[in-house]
Amino acid sequence: MTNSNSNKSIYALLLAVAALFGCSQSEDIVSNSQSEEHDNVGVVFRLQTDVSSPTTRSAEDSYTHVQGVPDEYKVSSARIYLFDAPTKLFVKSILLTDIKRTGTDTAGNIVYETERVSVAQGTYDIFVTANTSRLIKKNTEDEFLADIDSLTYIRGLISDISGGIVMTNRASDNAGTVLADKSDNSDNVINISLERVLARLDIGKGAESFQLTDDNSKLYATVTLDGYYIVNLPKYYYSYRHTAVLTSMTEPTWSLSENFGNVKDVNGYVIDPYFFNKTIDASSFTNGDKYYEHYFGDYSNPKSVTWTAFKPVAQYNTSYSLENCTLAPASKNGYSTGVMFRAKFEPNNNVYHLSSSGSLEVITDKTKYPEVLYYYNYNFYDSAEALASAIGIASVSTDNLDLYKARKFEKTDDGYRCYYTYWIRHLDNYKATVMGVMEFGIVRNNLYSMLITNVSDLGYQDPIISPDTPDEGETYLKMVLNVKPWIVRDLTNIVL
């Protein structure tokens, strides 16, 4: 971080350039307990992006970090809202546009310095927004927070961030900030840690195809993943991160000190705008107000889905999403953000036909493979009758194949298709049958890196999601999931 001598030099330059005052705008002043008749003091805001904290409660299983792109951490403009801390009444808002990147601090955070502004001495609750043009004019903190939370990114899955990502501070971090004259006549320097309201999703596969083997390591099929589709993407967000300690769906009375900072270790949740609409009965949720984009219930035919193609092996597709969290008992497929994967598979010379003599025979000519395949115990069958013979029963109904752990696959123009789903995990409790607090979900300012490294079985015959199914369960995908604080390491100014 910039040392004190360098800071003084910077501030002296800022003071000497009167034009800088024209770059900040006092957009609204309300005459409350903080009066402009008081002695003013100079203030410089130091904005830091990519700041993370161990109290984000992520499934941080790797201390490696990725080099981000400038659009992910740039701060084009920032708006400061000042409220009188004792009375919670609005005092002043300031738009800052002359923002200079000064480098990185020792923790690797990108650091920006703002122009010097003049503020009346006092104790303030400071709220900051970046990269958004919206101006909120409210007389009290409560009114301000209620108004600024009614925001949307329009799209649920964001790929274009060229305009910058909306960022805010954790509101409680800068509560009760004292601005006063300094004995050395230097400016007040206020450190503001900004976090993005978006999370980053990286999705990739470790191989072009995966071989499936039985219990004796015999190959029975080859699976190729060729597309994915992210479901249940929220479109609305809280500007300032909301948190709460919850054991039920009772919404708390929002408090700046209790609900706008770090997540508590015990029963601590991040809250999104629809959190308390997500009941235990997920099947009753209809998404009538279009809160979710790519809502799972809006499609039932795989042909109606636009699948995203994978990048080359070991490379990642990157996109951005708003946060989506639920109470542990409501962590179900109907609400959670998940990734549906499309695959095609090829049997390994193990498709059987029931001959006229009643014996099962391998179909050696692949051009004669049927339009419908029945899968059972690592082999495939061309009819329900052949499947029944393999199971050892007189007949089998295609309506209850699950009873026999069998599945049916239909042939398409691309061959036989199957589908997998993976529900994005935020904090693993390492208990395969117990849903943990904040175990499944997406939280702002985190990077979710998902790399498929293996496939353990054939997927399902249809891309159908059962809303009341808990997120905790078998996916048949072996996934390396790294949930990381989204830190950008600046590699441009390294001296060896």
Short mmCIF file of C-alpha atoms in Angstrom, two decimals:
data_model
loop_
_atom_site.label_atom_id
_atom_site.label_comp_id
_atom_site.label_asym_id
_atom_site.label_seq_id
_atom_site.Cartn_x
_atom_site.Cartn_y
_atom_site.Cartn_z
CA MET A 1 0.00 0.00 0.00
CA THR A 2 1.16 3.58 -0.64
CA ASN A 3 3.40 4.82 2.18
CA SER A 4 2.63 7.98 4.16
CA ASN A 5 5.28 10.15 2.48
CA SER A 6 4.01 9.24 -0.96
CA ASN A 7 0.49 9.95 0.20
CA LYS A 8 1.44 13.43 1.37
CA SER A 9 3.01 14.15 -1.99
CA ILE A 10 -0.07 12.98 -3.80
CA TYR A 11 -2.36 15.01 -1.57
CA ALA A 12 -0.19 18.12 -2.01
CA LEU A 13 -0.54 17.78 -5.75
CA LEU A 14 -4.26 17.30 -5.41
CA LEU A 15 -4.54 20.41 -3.29
CA ALA A 16 -2.51 22.40 -5.80
CA VAL A 17 -4.74 21.55 -8.74
CA ALA A 18 -7.94 23.52 -8.31
CA ALA A 19 -9.50 21.90 -11.33
CA LEU A 20 -9.89 18.69 -9.40
CA PHE A 21 -12.68 20.24 -7.37
CA GLY A 22 -14.67 20.51 -10.58
CA CYS A 23 -14.50 16.74 -10.97
CA SER A 24 -16.52 16.05 -7.83
CA GLN A 25 -20.12 17.05 -7.55
CA SER A 26 -22.05 17.73 -4.35
CA GLU A 27 -25.28 16.38 -5.70
CA ASP A 28 -27.58 16.95 -2.77
CA ILE A 29 -27.29 18.60 0.61
CA VAL A 30 -29.88 18.27 3.38
CA SER A 31 -29.60 20.56 6.37
CA ASN A 32 -29.44 18.16 9.29
CA SER A 33 -27.21 17.96 12.36
CA GLN A 34 -24.12 18.12 10.12
CA SER A 35 -23.93 21.75 8.99
CA GLU A 36 -21.84 23.30 6.25
CA GLU A 37 -21.18 26.12 8.73
CA HIS A 38 -18.86 23.75 10.62
CA ASP A 39 -15.21 23.77 9.71
CA ASN A 40 -14.65 21.68 6.62
CA VAL A 41 -11.91 19.11 6.25
CA GLY A 42 -10.27 17.60 3.20
CA VAL A 43 -11.04 13.98 2.45
CA VAL A 44 -9.43 11.58 -0.01
CA PHE A 45 -11.09 8.21 -0.54
CA ARG A 46 -8.82 5.26 -1.25
CA LEU A 47 -10.83 2.64 -3.12
CA GLN A 48 -9.61 -0.95 -3.06
CA THR A 49 -11.12 -3.61 -5.29
CA ASP A 50 -10.68 -7.38 -5.09
CA VAL A 51 -10.49 -7.25 -1.33
CA SER A 52 -11.42 -10.55 0.29
CA SER A 53 -11.81 -11.64 3.86
CA PRO A 54 -11.70 -15.05 5.54
CA THR A 55 -15.13 -14.17 6.90
CA THR A 56 -16.69 -14.47 3.45
CA ARG A 57 -17.12 -18.15 4.40
CA SER A 58 -16.26 -19.60 1.03
CA ALA A 59 -15.18 -23.13 0.31
CA GLU A 60 -11.66 -21.79 -0.11
CA ASP A 61 -9.67 -24.92 -0.82
CA SER A 62 -6.86 -23.35 -2.77
CA TYR A 63 -4.66 -20.36 -2.08
CA THR A 64 -3.98 -19.83 -5.75
CA HIS A 65 -5.43 -16.82 -7.51
CA VAL A 66 -6.17 -15.99 -11.11
CA GLN A 67 -5.07 -13.00 -13.11
CA GLY A 68 -8.26 -11.12 -13.90
CA VAL A 69 -9.02 -8.72 -16.71
CA PRO A 70 -9.20 -4.92 -16.28
CA ASP A 71 -12.97 -4.81 -16.80
CA GLU A 72 -13.37 -6.98 -13.70
CA TYR A 73 -11.72 -4.53 -11.34
CA LYS A 74 -11.91 -1.12 -12.96
CA VAL A 75 -13.60 1.77 -11.15
CA SER A 76 -14.80 4.38 -13.64
CA SER A 77 -16.79 6.43 -11.15
CA ALA A 78 -17.83 6.27 -7.55
CA ARG A 79 -20.61 7.93 -5.58
CA ILE A 80 -20.21 8.62 -1.87
CA TYR A 81 -23.27 8.91 0.37
CA LEU A 82 -22.71 10.50 3.78
CA PHE A 83 -25.20 10.03 6.62
CA ASP A 84 -24.89 11.55 10.06
CA ALA A 85 -24.02 8.54 12.25
CA PRO A 86 -25.91 9.62 15.42
CA THR A 87 -29.17 10.65 13.69
CA LYS A 88 -28.97 8.47 10.53
CA LEU A 89 -30.03 11.53 8.50
CA PHE A 90 -28.68 12.23 5.03
CA VAL A 91 -26.00 14.91 4.76
CA LYS A 92 -24.36 14.84 1.36
CA SER A 93 -23.66 12.79 -1.76
CA ILE A 94 -20.57 13.26 -3.89
CA LEU A 95 -19.92 11.92 -7.38
CA LEU A 96 -16.25 11.14 -7.94
CA THR A 97 -15.05 10.81 -11.51
CA ASP A 98 -11.36 11.71 -11.34
CA ILE A 99 -10.19 8.38 -9.98
CA LYS A 100 -6.56 7.38 -10.42
CA ARG A 101 -5.24 3.85 -10.15
CA THR A 102 -2.10 3.98 -8.01
CA GLY A 103 -1.12 0.31 -8.18
CA THR A 104 -1.60 -2.60 -5.81
CA ASP A 105 -1.10 -3.05 -2.11
CA THR A 106 0.91 -5.82 -0.43
CA ALA A 107 -2.16 -8.08 -0.42
CA GLY A 108 -2.56 -7.75 -4.17
CA ASN A 109 -5.62 -5.51 -4.09
CA ILE A 110 -6.06 -2.93 -6.83
CA VAL A 111 -5.88 0.56 -5.30
CA TYR A 112 -7.40 3.81 -6.59
CA GLU A 113 -7.10 7.32 -5.18
CA THR A 114 -9.90 9.84 -5.62
CA GLU A 115 -9.75 13.60 -5.89
CA ARG A 116 -9.77 15.65 -2.71
CA VAL A 117 -13.23 16.74 -1.56
CA SER A 118 -14.40 19.06 1.18
CA VAL A 119 -16.68 17.69 3.91
CA ALA A 120 -17.94 19.18 7.18
CA GLN A 121 -16.34 17.70 10.27
CA GLY A 122 -18.43 15.02 11.91
CA THR A 123 -19.08 11.31 12.34
CA TYR A 124 -20.56 9.59 9.31
CA ASP A 125 -21.95 6.34 8.03
CA ILE A 126 -20.44 6.11 4.56
CA PHE A 127 -22.02 4.19 1.69
CA VAL A 128 -20.23 3.86 -1.63
CA THR A 129 -21.37 2.67 -5.06
CA ALA A 130 -19.15 2.34 -8.12
CA ASN A 131 -19.77 1.96 -11.85
CA THR A 132 -23.44 2.87 -11.64
CA SER A 133 -25.15 6.10 -12.65
CA ARG A 134 -28.06 5.76 -10.28
CA LEU A 135 -28.48 8.54 -7.71
CA ILE A 136 -30.57 7.89 -4.59
CA LYS A 137 -32.14 10.88 -2.82
CA LYS A 138 -33.52 9.85 0.56
CA ASN A 139 -33.49 11.59 3.93
CA THR A 140 -32.69 8.61 6.14
CA GLU A 141 -30.45 5.56 6.02
CA ASP A 142 -33.40 3.18 6.17
CA GLU A 143 -35.12 4.89 3.24
CA PHE A 144 -31.86 4.93 1.31
CA LEU A 145 -31.19 1.22 1.80
CA ALA A 146 -34.76 0.26 0.92
CA ASP A 147 -34.60 2.29 -2.30
CA ILE A 148 -31.18 1.23 -3.52
CA ASP A 149 -31.98 -2.45 -3.04
CA SER A 150 -34.65 -2.45 -5.75
CA LEU A 151 -32.14 -3.01 -8.56
CA THR A 152 -31.72 -5.43 -11.42
CA TYR A 153 -29.01 -6.36 -13.89
CA ILE A 154 -31.80 -7.18 -16.42
CA ARG A 155 -30.03 -10.37 -17.46
CA GLY A 156 -29.38 -13.29 -15.17
CA LEU A 157 -26.17 -14.42 -16.85
CA ILE A 158 -23.81 -11.59 -17.75
CA SER A 159 -21.04 -12.00 -20.29
CA ASP A 160 -20.35 -8.37 -21.26
CA ILE A 161 -18.79 -6.40 -18.38
CA SER A 162 -17.06 -3.81 -20.54
CA GLY A 163 -18.93 -1.05 -18.72
CA GLY A 164 -17.52 -2.19 -15.40
CA ILE A 165 -19.16 -4.27 -12.68
CA VAL A 166 -21.34 -2.55 -10.11
CA MET A 167 -19.45 -2.48 -6.80
CA THR A 168 -20.25 -1.37 -3.26
CA ASN A 169 -18.57 -1.34 0.11
CA ARG A 170 -19.69 -3.57 2.94
CA ALA A 171 -21.83 -0.91 4.55
CA SER A 172 -20.92 -1.66 8.16
CA ASP A 173 -17.20 -1.41 7.36
CA ASN A 174 -17.41 2.37 7.10
CA ALA A 175 -20.02 3.09 9.75
CA GLY A 176 -19.16 5.63 12.44
CA THR A 177 -16.25 7.15 10.47
CA VAL A 178 -14.87 10.32 12.08
CA LEU A 179 -13.79 13.17 9.81
CA ALA A 180 -11.89 15.87 11.70
CA ASP A 181 -9.03 18.31 11.43
CA LYS A 182 -5.59 16.72 11.66
CA SER A 183 -2.74 18.23 13.62
CA ASP A 184 -0.44 18.13 10.61
CA ASN A 185 -3.09 19.70 8.35
CA SER A 186 -3.15 16.61 6.14
CA ASP A 187 -6.31 15.23 4.60
CA ASN A 188 -8.48 12.50 6.05
CA VAL A 189 -7.80 9.29 4.12
CA ILE A 190 -10.75 6.89 4.11
CA ASN A 191 -10.09 3.34 2.98
CA ILE A 192 -13.07 1.85 1.13
CA SER A 193 -13.02 -1.85 0.27
CA LEU A 194 -15.23 -2.44 -2.75
CA GLU A 195 -16.75 -5.78 -3.68
CA ARG A 196 -18.55 -6.69 -6.89
CA VAL A 197 -22.24 -7.49 -6.76
CA LEU A 198 -21.50 -10.30 -9.24
CA ALA A 199 -19.81 -13.66 -8.85
CA ARG A 200 -17.63 -15.12 -11.57
CA LEU A 201 -18.34 -18.59 -12.98
CA ASP A 202 -15.61 -20.51 -14.81
CA ILE A 203 -16.64 -23.79 -16.46
CA GLY A 204 -14.35 -26.22 -18.25
CA LYS A 205 -13.65 -29.88 -18.89
CA GLY A 206 -10.41 -31.74 -18.38
CA ALA A 207 -10.75 -34.08 -21.37
CA GLU A 208 -12.56 -34.23 -24.69
CA SER A 209 -14.22 -37.52 -23.74
CA PHE A 210 -14.43 -39.82 -20.74
CA GLN A 211 -14.41 -43.62 -20.67
CA LEU A 212 -16.90 -45.40 -18.46
CA THR A 213 -15.88 -48.74 -16.99
CA ASP A 214 -17.71 -51.35 -14.95
CA ASP A 215 -16.70 -52.83 -11.60
CA ASN A 216 -14.13 -55.00 -13.38
CA SER A 217 -12.62 -52.02 -15.23
CA LYS A 218 -14.18 -53.11 -18.52
CA LEU A 219 -15.11 -50.26 -20.87
CA TYR A 220 -18.85 -50.05 -21.54
CA ALA A 221 -19.32 -46.56 -23.02
CA THR A 222 -17.49 -43.37 -24.01
CA VAL A 223 -19.06 -40.04 -23.05
CA THR A 224 -18.35 -36.70 -24.71
CA LEU A 225 -19.55 -33.52 -23.02
CA ASP A 226 -20.36 -30.97 -25.71
CA GLY A 227 -22.44 -28.25 -24.07
CA TYR A 228 -23.84 -26.78 -20.90
CA TYR A 229 -26.69 -24.56 -19.73
CA ILE A 230 -26.83 -22.63 -16.45
CA VAL A 231 -30.25 -22.67 -14.78
CA ASN A 232 -32.00 -20.58 -12.10
CA LEU A 233 -30.15 -17.31 -12.55
CA PRO A 234 -31.50 -14.42 -10.44
CA LYS A 235 -31.88 -10.99 -12.05
CA TYR A 236 -32.21 -8.76 -8.99
CA TYR A 237 -29.67 -7.90 -6.35
CA TYR A 238 -29.09 -6.03 -3.13
CA SER A 239 -26.60 -3.23 -3.75
CA TYR A 240 -25.08 -3.73 -0.30
CA ARG A 241 -24.52 -7.29 0.78
CA HIS A 242 -27.13 -8.49 3.26
CA THR A 243 -26.31 -11.10 5.90
CA ALA A 244 -28.24 -12.63 8.78
CA VAL A 245 -28.13 -15.37 11.39
CA LEU A 246 -31.07 -17.64 10.61
CA THR A 247 -32.59 -20.87 11.84
CA SER A 248 -35.99 -20.26 10.19
CA MET A 249 -37.51 -18.32 7.31
CA THR A 250 -38.34 -15.35 9.57
CA GLU A 251 -37.01 -12.18 7.96
CA PRO A 252 -34.92 -10.08 10.37
CA THR A 253 -35.29 -6.41 11.16
CA TRP A 254 -32.40 -5.02 9.14
CA SER A 255 -29.65 -3.35 11.14
CA LEU A 256 -26.58 -1.65 9.68
CA SER A 257 -24.22 -3.14 12.26
CA GLU A 258 -25.75 -6.65 12.25
CA ASN A 259 -26.79 -7.25 8.64
CA PHE A 260 -24.50 -5.33 6.28
CA GLY A 261 -21.06 -6.80 6.94
CA ASN A 262 -19.40 -10.16 7.43
CA VAL A 263 -21.18 -13.51 7.61
CA LYS A 264 -21.40 -14.98 11.10
CA ASP A 265 -19.71 -18.36 11.57
CA VAL A 266 -22.75 -20.07 13.15
CA ASN A 267 -25.97 -20.15 11.09
CA GLY A 268 -24.75 -17.16 9.08
CA TYR A 269 -26.32 -16.60 5.67
CA VAL A 270 -25.92 -14.26 2.75
CA ILE A 271 -29.40 -13.00 1.83
CA ASP A 272 -30.57 -12.27 -1.72
CA PRO A 273 -33.73 -10.34 -2.66
CA TYR A 274 -35.83 -13.52 -3.04
CA PHE A 275 -34.40 -15.43 -0.11
CA PHE A 276 -37.59 -15.45 1.95
CA ASN A 277 -39.78 -16.46 -1.01
CA LYS A 278 -37.97 -19.78 -1.27
CA THR A 279 -40.07 -22.13 0.83
CA ILE A 280 -39.32 -25.74 1.71
CA ASP A 281 -41.87 -26.76 -0.94
CA ALA A 282 -39.94 -25.78 -4.06
CA SER A 283 -42.52 -27.30 -6.42
CA SER A 284 -45.01 -24.59 -5.45
CA PHE A 285 -42.72 -21.86 -6.80
CA THR A 286 -43.73 -20.76 -10.32
CA ASN A 287 -41.35 -17.87 -11.07
CA GLY A 288 -44.39 -15.82 -12.06
CA ASP A 289 -42.57 -12.50 -11.75
CA LYS A 290 -39.61 -13.78 -13.82
CA TYR A 291 -37.14 -13.40 -10.97
CA TYR A 292 -35.10 -16.25 -12.45
CA GLU A 293 -33.71 -16.28 -15.95
CA HIS A 294 -33.18 -19.76 -17.43
CA TYR A 295 -35.73 -20.95 -14.90
CA PHE A 296 -35.73 -24.74 -14.97
CA GLY A 297 -39.53 -24.90 -15.28
CA ASP A 298 -39.61 -22.86 -18.47
CA TYR A 299 -38.50 -25.72 -20.68
CA SER A 300 -38.97 -29.45 -20.97
CA ASN A 301 -37.54 -30.16 -24.40
CA PRO A 302 -33.74 -30.18 -24.85
CA LYS A 303 -34.26 -28.77 -28.35
CA SER A 304 -35.59 -25.57 -26.79
CA VAL A 305 -32.33 -24.97 -24.94
CA THR A 306 -29.43 -23.02 -26.41
CA TRP A 307 -26.42 -24.95 -25.22
CA THR A 308 -23.10 -23.20 -24.66
CA ALA A 309 -20.17 -24.98 -26.29
CA PHE A 310 -17.09 -25.70 -24.22
CA LYS A 311 -13.82 -24.01 -24.95
CA PRO A 312 -10.88 -26.32 -25.74
CA VAL A 313 -9.90 -28.79 -23.04
CA ALA A 314 -8.53 -27.25 -19.83
CA GLN A 315 -9.71 -23.77 -20.84
CA TYR A 316 -12.65 -22.07 -19.18
CA ASN A 317 -15.82 -20.36 -20.31
CA THR A 318 -16.28 -17.30 -18.09
CA SER A 319 -19.53 -15.58 -17.22
CA TYR A 320 -20.95 -13.64 -14.28
CA SER A 321 -23.97 -14.14 -12.06
CA LEU A 322 -25.80 -12.48 -9.20
CA GLU A 323 -25.84 -14.18 -5.83
CA ASN A 324 -28.43 -16.85 -5.09
CA CYS A 325 -28.70 -18.38 -1.59
CA THR A 326 -31.27 -20.33 0.41
CA LEU A 327 -31.91 -21.59 3.92
CA ALA A 328 -30.36 -25.07 4.25
CA PRO A 329 -33.68 -27.03 4.21
CA ALA A 330 -34.73 -25.10 1.08
CA SER A 331 -31.51 -25.87 -0.83
CA LYS A 332 -33.37 -27.64 -3.60
CA ASN A 333 -33.09 -27.92 -7.36
CA GLY A 334 -36.08 -25.65 -7.90
CA TYR A 335 -34.24 -22.62 -6.46
CA SER A 336 -30.49 -23.18 -6.64
CA THR A 337 -28.23 -22.14 -9.48
CA GLY A 338 -26.92 -25.18 -11.28
CA VAL A 339 -25.22 -26.26 -14.48
CA MET A 340 -26.86 -28.75 -16.80
CA PHE A 341 -24.42 -30.57 -19.06
CA ARG A 342 -25.31 -32.17 -22.37
CA ALA A 343 -23.38 -35.24 -23.55
CA LYS A 344 -23.43 -37.84 -26.24
CA PHE A 345 -22.29 -41.38 -25.65
CA GLU A 346 -21.23 -44.38 -27.68
CA PRO A 347 -21.71 -47.98 -26.47
CA ASN A 348 -18.64 -50.19 -26.55
CA ASN A 349 -19.88 -53.15 -28.66
CA ASN A 350 -22.33 -54.14 -25.93
CA VAL A 351 -25.75 -53.56 -27.51
CA TYR A 352 -27.87 -56.71 -27.29
CA HIS A 353 -30.80 -58.06 -29.31
CA LEU A 354 -33.24 -60.80 -28.24
CA SER A 355 -33.08 -63.46 -30.93
CA SER A 356 -36.01 -65.60 -32.08
CA SER A 357 -34.60 -68.43 -29.99
CA GLY A 358 -34.80 -66.30 -26.86
CA SER A 359 -31.08 -65.69 -26.40
CA LEU A 360 -29.35 -62.32 -26.13
CA GLU A 361 -26.95 -61.58 -28.98
CA VAL A 362 -24.57 -58.68 -29.52
CA ILE A 363 -25.40 -56.40 -32.47
CA THR A 364 -22.08 -56.19 -34.27
CA ASP A 365 -23.19 -53.77 -37.01
CA LYS A 366 -23.39 -50.29 -35.42
CA THR A 367 -25.53 -49.04 -38.30
CA LYS A 368 -28.26 -51.31 -36.97
CA TYR A 369 -28.28 -49.79 -33.51
CA PRO A 370 -31.92 -48.99 -32.60
CA GLU A 371 -33.63 -45.61 -32.21
CA VAL A 372 -34.19 -46.44 -28.54
CA LEU A 373 -31.62 -48.01 -26.22
CA TYR A 374 -32.29 -49.52 -22.82
CA TYR A 375 -29.41 -49.40 -20.36
CA TYR A 376 -29.02 -51.87 -17.51
CA ASN A 377 -26.02 -53.12 -15.55
CA TYR A 378 -23.37 -51.70 -17.92
CA ASN A 379 -24.99 -53.08 -21.08
CA PHE A 380 -27.52 -51.85 -23.64
CA TYR A 381 -30.60 -53.51 -25.15
CA ASP A 382 -32.59 -52.74 -28.27
CA SER A 383 -36.05 -53.49 -26.85
CA ALA A 384 -38.03 -53.75 -23.63
CA GLU A 385 -38.25 -57.49 -24.21
CA ALA A 386 -34.46 -57.82 -24.41
CA LEU A 387 -34.16 -55.72 -21.24
CA ALA A 388 -36.64 -57.95 -19.43
CA SER A 389 -34.65 -61.01 -20.46
CA ALA A 390 -31.44 -59.46 -19.09
CA ILE A 391 -33.13 -58.61 -15.79
CA GLY A 392 -34.65 -62.09 -15.61
CA ILE A 393 -38.33 -61.17 -15.56
CA ALA A 394 -41.20 -61.90 -17.94
CA SER A 395 -41.78 -58.27 -18.98
CA VAL A 396 -40.87 -54.74 -18.02
CA SER A 397 -42.84 -51.52 -18.20
CA THR A 398 -41.03 -48.49 -19.56
CA ASP A 399 -42.87 -46.39 -16.96
CA ASN A 400 -40.99 -47.85 -13.99
CA LEU A 401 -37.48 -48.42 -15.26
CA ASP A 402 -36.09 -46.77 -12.10
CA LEU A 403 -37.38 -49.79 -10.18
CA TYR A 404 -34.77 -51.91 -11.97
CA LYS A 405 -32.11 -49.18 -12.08
CA ALA A 406 -32.53 -49.13 -15.83
CA ARG A 407 -32.75 -46.17 -18.22
CA LYS A 408 -33.98 -45.46 -21.72
CA PHE A 409 -32.14 -43.30 -24.27
CA GLU A 410 -33.41 -42.04 -27.60
CA LYS A 411 -31.22 -41.58 -30.63
CA THR A 412 -30.84 -38.08 -32.08
CA ASP A 413 -29.09 -36.70 -35.15
CA ASP A 414 -25.93 -36.55 -33.00
CA GLY A 415 -26.26 -40.05 -31.58
CA TYR A 416 -27.43 -41.05 -28.14
CA ARG A 417 -27.79 -38.21 -25.65
CA CYS A 418 -27.65 -38.01 -21.87
CA TYR A 419 -27.65 -35.14 -19.37
CA TYR A 420 -25.98 -34.30 -16.08
CA THR A 421 -26.69 -31.60 -13.52
CA TYR A 422 -24.33 -30.00 -11.02
CA TRP A 423 -25.55 -27.65 -8.29
CA ILE A 424 -23.02 -24.97 -7.46
CA ARG A 425 -21.58 -25.44 -4.00
CA HIS A 426 -20.34 -22.54 -1.91
CA LEU A 427 -19.25 -24.13 1.36
CA ASP A 428 -18.84 -27.89 1.63
CA ASN A 429 -19.69 -29.39 5.02
CA TYR A 430 -18.19 -32.73 3.86
CA LYS A 431 -21.33 -34.62 4.92
CA ALA A 432 -22.80 -36.39 1.90
CA THR A 433 -26.33 -36.68 3.30
CA VAL A 434 -26.60 -33.54 5.44
CA MET A 435 -27.37 -30.13 3.96
CA GLY A 436 -25.11 -27.49 5.49
CA VAL A 437 -25.57 -23.78 6.12
CA MET A 438 -24.56 -21.88 2.95
CA GLU A 439 -23.43 -25.17 1.41
CA PHE A 440 -25.12 -24.55 -1.95
CA GLY A 441 -25.32 -21.07 -3.42
CA ILE A 442 -23.51 -18.25 -5.16
CA VAL A 443 -22.11 -15.26 -3.27
CA ARG A 444 -20.92 -11.99 -4.75
CA ASN A 445 -17.23 -11.29 -5.27
CA ASN A 446 -16.35 -15.00 -5.31
CA LEU A 447 -14.95 -16.98 -8.21
CA TYR A 448 -16.46 -20.44 -8.79
CA SER A 449 -14.10 -22.51 -10.89
CA MET A 450 -15.65 -25.78 -12.10
CA LEU A 451 -13.52 -28.29 -13.98
CA ILE A 452 -14.97 -31.70 -14.89
CA THR A 453 -12.22 -34.25 -14.47
CA ASN A 454 -14.16 -37.51 -14.83
CA VAL A 455 -17.59 -39.03 -15.36
CA SER A 456 -18.63 -42.03 -13.27
CA ASP A 457 -21.80 -43.18 -15.05
CA LEU A 458 -24.24 -42.36 -17.80
CA GLY A 459 -26.37 -39.32 -17.15
CA TYR A 460 -30.12 -39.05 -17.34
CA GLN A 461 -32.11 -39.48 -20.52
CA ASP A 462 -33.79 -36.06 -20.30
CA PRO A 463 -32.70 -32.63 -19.02
CA ILE A 464 -35.52 -32.65 -16.51
CA ILE A 465 -35.12 -31.13 -13.04
CA SER A 466 -37.24 -32.19 -10.09
CA PRO A 467 -37.73 -29.01 -8.02
CA ASP A 468 -38.09 -30.69 -4.63
CA THR A 469 -34.92 -32.74 -4.99
CA PRO A 470 -32.29 -31.62 -2.45
CA ASP A 471 -29.08 -30.23 -3.93
CA GLU A 472 -27.07 -32.78 -1.97
CA GLY A 473 -26.93 -35.92 -4.12
CA GLU A 474 -25.17 -37.97 -6.79
CA THR A 475 -24.27 -36.12 -9.98
CA TYR A 476 -22.14 -38.78 -11.76
CA LEU A 477 -19.64 -36.00 -12.42
CA LYS A 478 -16.24 -35.76 -10.81
CA MET A 479 -15.71 -32.04 -10.42
CA VAL A 480 -12.76 -30.07 -9.17
CA LEU A 481 -14.47 -27.09 -7.60
CA ASN A 482 -12.44 -24.17 -6.33
CA VAL A 483 -14.38 -21.39 -4.66
CA LYS A 484 -11.95 -18.54 -4.30
CA PRO A 485 -11.99 -14.97 -3.10
CA TRP A 486 -11.96 -13.10 -6.38
CA ILE A 487 -8.54 -11.49 -6.14
CA VAL A 488 -6.71 -10.05 -9.11
CA ARG A 489 -2.94 -10.29 -8.86
CA ASP A 490 -1.24 -7.46 -10.73
CA LEU A 491 1.63 -9.01 -12.68
CA THR A 492 2.58 -5.99 -14.73
CA ASN A 493 5.13 -4.26 -12.48
CA ILE A 494 7.29 -7.01 -11.05
CA VAL A 495 10.95 -6.20 -10.34
CA LEU A 496 13.27 -9.20 -9.95
#
